Coordinates of C-alpha atoms in Angstrom, one line a residue:
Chain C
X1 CA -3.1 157.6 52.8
X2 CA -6.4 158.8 53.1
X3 CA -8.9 159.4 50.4
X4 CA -12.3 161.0 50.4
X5 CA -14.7 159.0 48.2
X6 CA -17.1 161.7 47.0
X7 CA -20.3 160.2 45.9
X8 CA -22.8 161.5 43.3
X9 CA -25.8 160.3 41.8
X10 CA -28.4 161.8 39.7
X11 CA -31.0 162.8 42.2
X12 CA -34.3 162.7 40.3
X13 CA -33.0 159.5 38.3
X14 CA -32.4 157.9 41.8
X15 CA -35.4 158.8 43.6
X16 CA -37.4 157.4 40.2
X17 CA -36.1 154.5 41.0
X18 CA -38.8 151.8 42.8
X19 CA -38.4 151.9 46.4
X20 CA -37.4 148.6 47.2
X21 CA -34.6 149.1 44.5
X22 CA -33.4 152.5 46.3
X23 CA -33.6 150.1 49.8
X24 CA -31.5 147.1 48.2
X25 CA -28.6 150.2 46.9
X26 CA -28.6 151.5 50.2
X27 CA -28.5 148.5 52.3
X28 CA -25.8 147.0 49.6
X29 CA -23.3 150.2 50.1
X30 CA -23.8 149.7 53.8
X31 CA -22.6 146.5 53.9
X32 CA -20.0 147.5 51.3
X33 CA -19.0 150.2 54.0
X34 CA -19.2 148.1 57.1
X35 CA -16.6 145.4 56.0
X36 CA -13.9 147.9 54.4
X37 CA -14.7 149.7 57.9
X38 CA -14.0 146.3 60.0
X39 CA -10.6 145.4 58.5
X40 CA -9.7 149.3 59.1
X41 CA -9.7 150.8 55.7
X42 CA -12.3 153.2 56.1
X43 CA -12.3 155.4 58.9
X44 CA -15.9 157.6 58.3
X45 CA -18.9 158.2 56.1
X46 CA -21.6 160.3 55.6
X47 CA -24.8 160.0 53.3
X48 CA -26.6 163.7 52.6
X49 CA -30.0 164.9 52.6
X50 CA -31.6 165.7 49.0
X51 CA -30.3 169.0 47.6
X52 CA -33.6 170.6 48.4
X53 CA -32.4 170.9 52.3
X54 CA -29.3 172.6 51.4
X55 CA -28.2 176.3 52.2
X56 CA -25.4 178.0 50.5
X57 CA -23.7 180.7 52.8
X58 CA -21.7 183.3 50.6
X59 CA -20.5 186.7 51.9
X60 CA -20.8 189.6 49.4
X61 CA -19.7 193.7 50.1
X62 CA -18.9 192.1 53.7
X63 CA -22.5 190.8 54.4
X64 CA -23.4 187.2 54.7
X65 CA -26.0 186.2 51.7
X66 CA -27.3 183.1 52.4
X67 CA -29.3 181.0 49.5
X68 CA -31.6 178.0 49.2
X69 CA -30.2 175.1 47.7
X70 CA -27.1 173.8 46.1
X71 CA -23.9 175.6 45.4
X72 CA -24.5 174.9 41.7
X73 CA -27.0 173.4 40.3
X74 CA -26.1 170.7 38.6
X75 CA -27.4 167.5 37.4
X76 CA -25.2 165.0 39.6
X77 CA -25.1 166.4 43.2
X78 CA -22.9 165.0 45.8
X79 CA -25.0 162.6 47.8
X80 CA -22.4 161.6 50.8
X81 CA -18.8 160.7 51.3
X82 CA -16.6 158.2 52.5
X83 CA -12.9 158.4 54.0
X84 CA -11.3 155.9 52.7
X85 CA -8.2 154.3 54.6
X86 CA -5.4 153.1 51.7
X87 CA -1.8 153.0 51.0
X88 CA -2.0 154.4 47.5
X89 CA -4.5 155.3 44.5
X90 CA -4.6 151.8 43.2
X91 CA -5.8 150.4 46.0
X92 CA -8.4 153.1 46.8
X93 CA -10.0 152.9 42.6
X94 CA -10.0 148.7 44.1
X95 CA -12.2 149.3 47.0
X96 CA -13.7 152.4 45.1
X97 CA -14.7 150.2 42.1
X98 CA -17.1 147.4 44.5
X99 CA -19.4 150.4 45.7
X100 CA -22.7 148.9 44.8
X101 CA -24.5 151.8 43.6
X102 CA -21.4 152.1 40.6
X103 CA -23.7 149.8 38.2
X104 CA -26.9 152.4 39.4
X105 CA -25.1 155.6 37.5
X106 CA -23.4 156.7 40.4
X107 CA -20.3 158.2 39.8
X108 CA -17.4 158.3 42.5
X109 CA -14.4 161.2 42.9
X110 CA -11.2 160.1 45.0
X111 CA -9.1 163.0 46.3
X112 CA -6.5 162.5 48.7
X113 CA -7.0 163.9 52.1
X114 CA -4.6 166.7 53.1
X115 CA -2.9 165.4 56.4
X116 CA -3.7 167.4 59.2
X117 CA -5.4 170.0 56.5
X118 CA -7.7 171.7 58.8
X119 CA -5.2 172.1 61.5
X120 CA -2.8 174.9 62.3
X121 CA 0.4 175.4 60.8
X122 CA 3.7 177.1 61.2
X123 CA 5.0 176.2 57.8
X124 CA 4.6 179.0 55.0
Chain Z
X1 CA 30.5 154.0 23.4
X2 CA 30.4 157.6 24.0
X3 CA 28.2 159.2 27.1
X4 CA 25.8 160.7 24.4
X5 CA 24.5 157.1 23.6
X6 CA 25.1 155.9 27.2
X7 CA 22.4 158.5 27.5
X8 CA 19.9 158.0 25.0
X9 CA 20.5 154.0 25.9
X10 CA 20.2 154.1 29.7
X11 CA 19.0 156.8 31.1
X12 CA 15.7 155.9 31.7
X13 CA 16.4 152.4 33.4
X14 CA 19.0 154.6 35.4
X15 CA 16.3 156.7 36.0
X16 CA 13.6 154.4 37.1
X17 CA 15.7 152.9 39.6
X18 CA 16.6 155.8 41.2
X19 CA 13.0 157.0 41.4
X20 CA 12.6 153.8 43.4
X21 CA 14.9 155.3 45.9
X22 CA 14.0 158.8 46.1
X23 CA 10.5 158.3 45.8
X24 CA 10.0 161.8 44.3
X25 CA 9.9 161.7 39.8
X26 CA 11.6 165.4 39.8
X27 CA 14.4 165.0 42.5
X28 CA 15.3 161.3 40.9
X29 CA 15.6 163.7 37.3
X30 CA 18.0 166.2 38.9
X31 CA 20.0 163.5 40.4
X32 CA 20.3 161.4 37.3
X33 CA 21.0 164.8 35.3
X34 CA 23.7 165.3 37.8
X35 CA 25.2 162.2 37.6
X36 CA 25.6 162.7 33.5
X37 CA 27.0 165.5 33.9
X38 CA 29.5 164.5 36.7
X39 CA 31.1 161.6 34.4
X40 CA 31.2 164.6 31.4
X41 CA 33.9 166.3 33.9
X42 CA 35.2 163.1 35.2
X43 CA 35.6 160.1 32.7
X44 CA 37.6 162.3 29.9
X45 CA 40.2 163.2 32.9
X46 CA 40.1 160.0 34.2
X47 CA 38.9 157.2 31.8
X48 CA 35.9 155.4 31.5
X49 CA 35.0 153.1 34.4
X50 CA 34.7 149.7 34.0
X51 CA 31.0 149.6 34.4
X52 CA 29.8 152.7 33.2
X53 CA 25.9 152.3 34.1
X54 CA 26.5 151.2 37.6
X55 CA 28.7 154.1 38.2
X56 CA 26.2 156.6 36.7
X57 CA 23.4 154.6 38.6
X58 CA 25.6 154.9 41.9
X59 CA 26.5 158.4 41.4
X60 CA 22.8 159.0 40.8
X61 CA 21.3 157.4 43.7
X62 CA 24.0 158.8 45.7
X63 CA 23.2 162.2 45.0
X64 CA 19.5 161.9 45.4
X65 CA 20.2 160.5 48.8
X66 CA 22.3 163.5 49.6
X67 CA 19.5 165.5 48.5
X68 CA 16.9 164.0 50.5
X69 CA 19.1 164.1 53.6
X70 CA 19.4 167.8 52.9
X71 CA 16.1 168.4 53.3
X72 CA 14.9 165.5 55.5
X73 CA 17.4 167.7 57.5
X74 CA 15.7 171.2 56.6
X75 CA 12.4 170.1 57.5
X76 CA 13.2 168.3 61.1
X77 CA 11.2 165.2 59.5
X78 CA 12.1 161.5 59.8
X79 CA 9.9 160.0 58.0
X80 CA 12.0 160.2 55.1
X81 CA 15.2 159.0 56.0
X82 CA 13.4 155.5 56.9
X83 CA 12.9 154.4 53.3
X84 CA 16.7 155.1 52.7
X85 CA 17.6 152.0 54.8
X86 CA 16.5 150.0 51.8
X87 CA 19.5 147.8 50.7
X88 CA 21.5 148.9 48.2
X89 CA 22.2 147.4 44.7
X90 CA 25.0 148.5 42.5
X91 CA 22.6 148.9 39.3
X92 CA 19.6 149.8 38.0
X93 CA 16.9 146.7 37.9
X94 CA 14.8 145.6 35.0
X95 CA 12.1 145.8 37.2
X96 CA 12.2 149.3 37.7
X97 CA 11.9 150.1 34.3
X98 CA 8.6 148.8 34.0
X99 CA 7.5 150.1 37.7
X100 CA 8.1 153.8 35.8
X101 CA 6.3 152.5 32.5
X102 CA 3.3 151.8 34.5
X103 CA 3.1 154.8 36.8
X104 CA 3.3 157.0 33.6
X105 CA 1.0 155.4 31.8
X106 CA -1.4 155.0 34.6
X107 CA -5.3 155.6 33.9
X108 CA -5.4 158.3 36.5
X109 CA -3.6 160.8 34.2
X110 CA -5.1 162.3 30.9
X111 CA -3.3 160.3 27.9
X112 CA -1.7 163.1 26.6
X113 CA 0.2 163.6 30.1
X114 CA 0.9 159.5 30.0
X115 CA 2.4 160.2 26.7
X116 CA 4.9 163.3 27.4
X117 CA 5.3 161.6 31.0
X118 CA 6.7 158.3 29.2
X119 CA 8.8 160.2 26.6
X120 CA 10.7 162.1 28.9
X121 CA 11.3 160.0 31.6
X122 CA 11.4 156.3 30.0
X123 CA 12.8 157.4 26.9
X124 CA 14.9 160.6 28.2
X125 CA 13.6 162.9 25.8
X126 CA 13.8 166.6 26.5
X127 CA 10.8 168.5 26.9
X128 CA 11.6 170.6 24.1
X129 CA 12.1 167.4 21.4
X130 CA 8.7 166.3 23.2
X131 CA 7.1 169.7 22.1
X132 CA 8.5 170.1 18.6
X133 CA 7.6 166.5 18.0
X134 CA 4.1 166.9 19.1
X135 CA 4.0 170.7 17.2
X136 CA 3.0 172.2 20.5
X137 CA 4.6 175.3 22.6
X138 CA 7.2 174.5 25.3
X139 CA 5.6 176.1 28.2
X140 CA 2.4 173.6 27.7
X141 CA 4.5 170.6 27.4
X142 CA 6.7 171.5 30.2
X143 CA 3.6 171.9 32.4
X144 CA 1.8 169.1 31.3
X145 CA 4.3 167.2 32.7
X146 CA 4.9 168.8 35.7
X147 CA 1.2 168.6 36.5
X148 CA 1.4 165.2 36.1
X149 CA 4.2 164.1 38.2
X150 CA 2.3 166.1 40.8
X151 CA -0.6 164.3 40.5
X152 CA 1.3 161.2 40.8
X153 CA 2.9 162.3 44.3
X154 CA -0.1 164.0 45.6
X155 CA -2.6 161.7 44.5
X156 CA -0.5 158.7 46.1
X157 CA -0.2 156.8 42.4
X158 CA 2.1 153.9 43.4
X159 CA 5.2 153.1 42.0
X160 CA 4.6 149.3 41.2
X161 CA 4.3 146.9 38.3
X162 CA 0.4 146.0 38.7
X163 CA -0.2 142.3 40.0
X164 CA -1.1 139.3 37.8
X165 CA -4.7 140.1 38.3
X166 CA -4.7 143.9 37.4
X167 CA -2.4 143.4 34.5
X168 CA -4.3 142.9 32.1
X169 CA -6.6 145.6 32.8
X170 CA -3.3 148.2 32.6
X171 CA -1.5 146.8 30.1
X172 CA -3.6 147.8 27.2
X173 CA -3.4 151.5 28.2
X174 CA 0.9 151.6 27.9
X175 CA 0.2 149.8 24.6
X176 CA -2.1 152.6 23.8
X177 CA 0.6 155.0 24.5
X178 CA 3.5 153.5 22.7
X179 CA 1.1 152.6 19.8
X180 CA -0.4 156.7 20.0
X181 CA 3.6 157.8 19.9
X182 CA 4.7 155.7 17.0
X183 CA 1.3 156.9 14.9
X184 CA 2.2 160.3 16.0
X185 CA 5.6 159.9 14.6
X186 CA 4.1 157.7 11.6
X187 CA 1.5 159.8 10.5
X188 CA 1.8 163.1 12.0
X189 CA -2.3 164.0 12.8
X190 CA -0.9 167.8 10.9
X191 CA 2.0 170.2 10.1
X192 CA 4.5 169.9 7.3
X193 CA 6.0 166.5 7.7
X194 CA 4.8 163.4 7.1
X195 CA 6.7 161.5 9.5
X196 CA 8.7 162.4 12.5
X197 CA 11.0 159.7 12.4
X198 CA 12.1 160.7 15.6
X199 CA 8.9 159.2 17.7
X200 CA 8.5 156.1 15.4
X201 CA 12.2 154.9 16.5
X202 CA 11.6 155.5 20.7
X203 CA 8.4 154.0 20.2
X204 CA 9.8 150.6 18.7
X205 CA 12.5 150.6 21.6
X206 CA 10.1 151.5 23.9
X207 CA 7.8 148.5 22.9
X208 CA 11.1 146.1 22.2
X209 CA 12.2 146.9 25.9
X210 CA 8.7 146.3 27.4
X211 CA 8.1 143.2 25.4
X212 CA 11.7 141.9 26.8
X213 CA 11.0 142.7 30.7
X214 CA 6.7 141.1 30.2
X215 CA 8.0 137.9 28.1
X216 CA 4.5 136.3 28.5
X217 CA 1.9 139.3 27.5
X218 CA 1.8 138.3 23.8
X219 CA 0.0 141.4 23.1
X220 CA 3.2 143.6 23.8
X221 CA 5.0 141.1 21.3
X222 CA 2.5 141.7 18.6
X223 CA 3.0 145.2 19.2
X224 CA 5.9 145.2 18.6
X225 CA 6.0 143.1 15.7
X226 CA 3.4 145.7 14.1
X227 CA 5.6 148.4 14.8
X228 CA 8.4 147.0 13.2
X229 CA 6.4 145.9 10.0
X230 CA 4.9 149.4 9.3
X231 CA 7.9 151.2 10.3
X232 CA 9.8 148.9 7.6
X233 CA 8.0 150.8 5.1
X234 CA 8.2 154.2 6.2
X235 CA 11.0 155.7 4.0
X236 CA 8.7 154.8 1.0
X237 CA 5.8 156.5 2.2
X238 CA 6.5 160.3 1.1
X239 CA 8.8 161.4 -1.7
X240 CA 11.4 163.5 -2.2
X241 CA 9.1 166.7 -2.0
X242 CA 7.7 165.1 1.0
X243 CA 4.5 164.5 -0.8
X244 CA 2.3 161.0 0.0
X245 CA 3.0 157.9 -1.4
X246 CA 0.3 155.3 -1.6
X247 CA 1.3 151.5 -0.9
X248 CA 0.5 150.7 -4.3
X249 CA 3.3 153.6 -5.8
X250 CA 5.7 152.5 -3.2
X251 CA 9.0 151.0 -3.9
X252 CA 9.0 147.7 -2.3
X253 CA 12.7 147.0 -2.6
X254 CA 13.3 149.7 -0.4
X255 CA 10.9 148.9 2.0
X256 CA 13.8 147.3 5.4
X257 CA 13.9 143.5 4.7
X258 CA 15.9 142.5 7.9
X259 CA 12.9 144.5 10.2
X260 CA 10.1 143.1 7.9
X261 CA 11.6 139.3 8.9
X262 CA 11.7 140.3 12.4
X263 CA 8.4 141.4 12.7
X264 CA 6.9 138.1 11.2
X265 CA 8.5 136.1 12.9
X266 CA 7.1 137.5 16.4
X267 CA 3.6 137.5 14.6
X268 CA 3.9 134.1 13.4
X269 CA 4.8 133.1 17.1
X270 CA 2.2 135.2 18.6
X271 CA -0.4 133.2 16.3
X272 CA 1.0 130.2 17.3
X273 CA 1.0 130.3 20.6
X274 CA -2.8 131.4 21.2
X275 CA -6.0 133.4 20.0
X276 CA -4.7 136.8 18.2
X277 CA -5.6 139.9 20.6
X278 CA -6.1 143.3 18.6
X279 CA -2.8 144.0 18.0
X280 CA -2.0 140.5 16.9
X281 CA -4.7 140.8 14.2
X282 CA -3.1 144.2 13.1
X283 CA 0.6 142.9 13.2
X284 CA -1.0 139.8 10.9
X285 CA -2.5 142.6 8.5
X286 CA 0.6 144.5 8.3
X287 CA 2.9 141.7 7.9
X288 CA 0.6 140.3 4.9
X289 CA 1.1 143.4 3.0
X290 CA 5.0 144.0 3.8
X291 CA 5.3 140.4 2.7
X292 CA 3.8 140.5 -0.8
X293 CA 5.4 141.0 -3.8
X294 CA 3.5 143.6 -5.3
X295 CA 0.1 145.5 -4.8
X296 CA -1.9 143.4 -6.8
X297 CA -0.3 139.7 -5.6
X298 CA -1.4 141.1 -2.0
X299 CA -3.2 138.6 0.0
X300 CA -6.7 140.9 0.0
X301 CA -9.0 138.3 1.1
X302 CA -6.8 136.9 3.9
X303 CA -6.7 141.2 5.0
X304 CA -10.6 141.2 5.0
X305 CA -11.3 138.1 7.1
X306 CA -8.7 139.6 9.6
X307 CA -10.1 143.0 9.6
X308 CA -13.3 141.3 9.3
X309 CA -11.8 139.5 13.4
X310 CA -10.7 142.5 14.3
X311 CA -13.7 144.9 14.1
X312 CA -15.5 142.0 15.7
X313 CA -13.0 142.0 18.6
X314 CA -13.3 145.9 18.6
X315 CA -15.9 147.8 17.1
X316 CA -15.0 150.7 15.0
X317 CA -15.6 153.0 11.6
X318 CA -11.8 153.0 11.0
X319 CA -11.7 149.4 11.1
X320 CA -14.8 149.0 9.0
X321 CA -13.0 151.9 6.3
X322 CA -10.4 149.7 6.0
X323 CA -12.5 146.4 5.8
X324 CA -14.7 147.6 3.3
X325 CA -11.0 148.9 1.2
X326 CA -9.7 145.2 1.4
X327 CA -13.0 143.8 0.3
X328 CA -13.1 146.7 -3.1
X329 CA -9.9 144.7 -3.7
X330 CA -11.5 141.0 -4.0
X331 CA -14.7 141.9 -5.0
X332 CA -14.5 145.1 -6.9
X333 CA -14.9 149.0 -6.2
X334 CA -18.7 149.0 -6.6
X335 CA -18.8 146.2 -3.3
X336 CA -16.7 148.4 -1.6
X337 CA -18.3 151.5 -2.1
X338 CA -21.5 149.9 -0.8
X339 CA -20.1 149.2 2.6
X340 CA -19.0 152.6 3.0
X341 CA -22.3 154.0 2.3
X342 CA -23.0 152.4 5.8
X343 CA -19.7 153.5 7.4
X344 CA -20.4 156.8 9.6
X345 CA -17.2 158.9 10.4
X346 CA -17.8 162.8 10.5
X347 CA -14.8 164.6 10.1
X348 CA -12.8 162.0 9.1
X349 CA -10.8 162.3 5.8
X350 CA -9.8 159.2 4.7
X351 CA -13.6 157.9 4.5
X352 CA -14.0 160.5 1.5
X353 CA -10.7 159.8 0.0
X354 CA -11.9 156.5 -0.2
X355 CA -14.5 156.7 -1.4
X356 CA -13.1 159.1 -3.9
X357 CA -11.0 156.6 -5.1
X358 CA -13.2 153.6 -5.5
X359 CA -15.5 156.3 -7.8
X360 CA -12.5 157.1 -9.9
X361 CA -11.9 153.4 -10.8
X362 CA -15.8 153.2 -11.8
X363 CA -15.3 156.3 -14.1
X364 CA -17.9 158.0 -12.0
X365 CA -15.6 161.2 -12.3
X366 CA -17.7 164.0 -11.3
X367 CA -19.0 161.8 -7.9
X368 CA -15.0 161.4 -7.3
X369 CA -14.8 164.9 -7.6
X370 CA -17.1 165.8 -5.5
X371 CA -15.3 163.7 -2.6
X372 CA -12.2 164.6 -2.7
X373 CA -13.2 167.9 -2.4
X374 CA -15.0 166.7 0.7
X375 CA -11.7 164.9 1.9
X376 CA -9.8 168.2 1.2
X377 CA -12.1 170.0 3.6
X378 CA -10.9 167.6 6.5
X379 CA -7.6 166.7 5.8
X380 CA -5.1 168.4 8.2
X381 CA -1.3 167.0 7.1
X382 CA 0.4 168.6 3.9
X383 CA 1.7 165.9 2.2
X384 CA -2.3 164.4 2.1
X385 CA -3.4 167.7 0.8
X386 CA -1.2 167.7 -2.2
X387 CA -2.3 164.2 -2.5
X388 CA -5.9 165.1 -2.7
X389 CA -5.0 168.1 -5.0
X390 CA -3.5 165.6 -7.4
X391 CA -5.9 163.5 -7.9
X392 CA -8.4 166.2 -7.7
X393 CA -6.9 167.5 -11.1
X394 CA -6.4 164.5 -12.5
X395 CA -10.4 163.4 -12.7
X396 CA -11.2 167.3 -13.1
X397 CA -10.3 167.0 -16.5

């Protein structure tokens, strides 16, 4: 199965955090991404750019409204994700459970990937 | 043995095993349900077979297999049909049994779906004696548990007995469940009755049946050894107007001798065998105070040093409540009312009851007054209430 590992953090608490500590997080979870990655248990993964870049696009009365920032505003944001390669939930919470930045406050979100979700289909 | 006790006896290991097969919680139940009802029909006409849980597990599997054909064949998929070339065995497997324990009670579902998961598939319990148990409408019930057995398909929860190494990380949450369904049943949290006897009985098999198939996890043992030694005393706890008894009014020759013996002598092995886990320190507790002869020939100091381990093991008011009660008993109410000043649990009951109760043996009668009326504004089960009420009147005037 696959799973998307939704990451989020606490933006302001992370970016108060001293910048050699935000480098050894980020160099740590790369690692932690490159070996589930080499032995074929993660198949993609993205890190985002600060809520402050995004745009929401919602269409109201059949017009596109476009808005600056988040789609809510919360505290924990969704900093990037990881597709995670697994044969069942157990094993995803085991790979899930290493991510470096866990101990930081990060929390992590697994939902399984719909096969094939974003293709066409004949079935009702 | 009739089919109705075949039932309530082996339905779930029936069940478990043909989940293994199917793969699928929902089509496993309608097969199984089939299969029941299939021997209704068939064994009166022609007798009961030799080995009546192989043929219901046969019957079972068989039909789920049909099933899954069927729509293997409906859906032009092939997938499926691969796991069906598993080999097949002619009856359910312990194994099984505790592969369904642990994927209801898995971390991944909200407790209360672990709990109405594990009664009606493990113990075979319909989702309506689930909801009248738990005093809660049948349509919520019945889609708590559907949600859950979707989120065990969908969210690829495996159906596996966790390895040596995750054990003992998953093991205390099916304790937690069995433990949560015999207080249920014990001490109903609110409604009319006292005790739904009902719950207390499929937890003890529950926990007798897992403690059998994990012979090593002593904390499953002591479990089940506290089980039986609080349950030994449950027909003493209310009266005949289904009022509360306290331990020191109950009748201890009716309290169940034979499960009282049982129950210590797992806890004594338990002990023996190694450091006492939570529930072993409980099960030691209990088994003191089903043991002794009367109220006041109760081991009391022997009860604090163990609650004394126990909230050192596992930090909590409830523990400390029942500390600082054991202590009032060695060292006199106005000790234990000191260690409650220090105790902090909003909304619970029993901490003003207490207390209530220590200040009526010091003759402090207005002070007890006041806290039972505070206990009164908590207390949620009947029976309690009147309790309260009782005493209430009795230091009123």
């Amino acid at each position: 199965m696959q799973y998307a590992m939704l990451v989020y953090h606490h933006e302001a608490d992370f970016h108060s955090l001293p910048a050699e500590e935000q480098n050894r997080l980020r160099n740590a979870c790369a690692d932690w991404y490159s070996q589930l990655e080499a032995t074929g248990r993660a198949s993609g993964a993205m890190r985002l750019q600060p809520t402050v870049t995004a745009t929401t696009l919602r269409e109201h009365n059949g017009k596109l409204v476009l808005s600056d920032g988040p789609f809510a505003e919360t505290k924990e944001i969704l900093a990037g994700l990881v597709v995670l390669e697994c044969q069942d939930l157990d094993e995803a919470i085991a790979q899930a459970r290493r991510f470096p930045s866990l101990p930081a406050g990060f929390s992590l979100e697994l939902r399984p990937i719909i096969p094939d979700g974003v293709r066409r289909s004949d079935q009702p | 043995m009739n089919l109705g006790e075949l039932y309530r006896r082996d339905y779930g290991r029936i069940l478990a095993s043909v989940i293994r097969v199917a793969r699928d919680i929902s089509l496993a139940e309608d097969a199984v349900q089939d299969a029941f009802a299939a021997a209704q029909a068939q064994w009166p006409v022609h007798g009961f077979p030799a080995n009546p849980v192989a043929w219901l597990y046969t019957a079972a599997r068989n039909k789920a297999i049909d099933q899954i054909r069927r729509r293997t064949l409906a859906e032009e998929k092939h997938r499926q049909m691969i796991t069906l070339a598993a080999p097949e065995e002619h009856a359910p497997i312990p194994e099984d049994t505790l592969r369904l324990i642990f994927t209801c009670c898995h971390p991944a579902l909200a407790v209360e779906a672990q709990v109405a998961l594990t009664l009606r598939t493990v113990c075979g319990l319909t989702t309506e004696e689930i909801a009248r148990a738990f005093l809660l409408p049948v349509p919520t019930l019945a889609q708590r548990i559907v949600r859950a057995k979707a989120k065990i398909k969908l969210a690829g929860i495996p159906y596996e007995v966790p390895d040596e190494d995750a054990l003992d990380e998953r093991l205390p949450s099916v304790l937690a469940v069995i433990y949560l369904v015999f207080n249920e049943g014990y001490s109903a949290s609110a409604g009319p009755t006292l005790v739904r006897a009902h719950l207390c009985e499929e937890s003890i098999r529950l926990c007798r049946e897992l403690a059998t198939l994990l012979p090593r996890e002593r904390e499953a043992h002591a479990l089940l050894a506290l089980l039986l030694l609080t349950d030994a005393r449950r027909h003493t706890r209310t009266d005949a107007d289904g009022s509360l008894v306290r331990l020191e009014d109950q009748d201890r020759s009716q309290w169940n001798r034979p499960q009282i013996a049982e129950g210590a002598a797992i806890v004594e092995t338990v002990l023996r065998e190694g450091p006492a886990g939570p529930y072993a320190l409980q099960a030691a507790i209990a088994a003191l105070h089903a043991q002794a002869p009367t109220f006041a020939q109760t081991d009391w100091s022997q009860i604090a040093a163990l609650y004394t381990q126990l909230a050192r093991r596992q930090p909590s008011a409830v523990i400390e409540l029942n500390r600082a009660v054991a202590i009032a008993m060695v060292e006199g109410p106005a000790r234990g009312l000191e260690l409650m000043e220090q105790i902090d649990l909003p909304g619970y009951h029993l901490l003003p009851a207490a207390r209530a109760d220590l200040l009526r043996q010091l003759g402090r009668r207005e002070e007890a007054a006041a806290a039972y009326r505070a206990a009164l504004r908590l207390v949620q089960s009947e029976p309690e209430r009147r309790f309260l009420e009782r005493r209430l009147q009795e230091v009123s005037h």
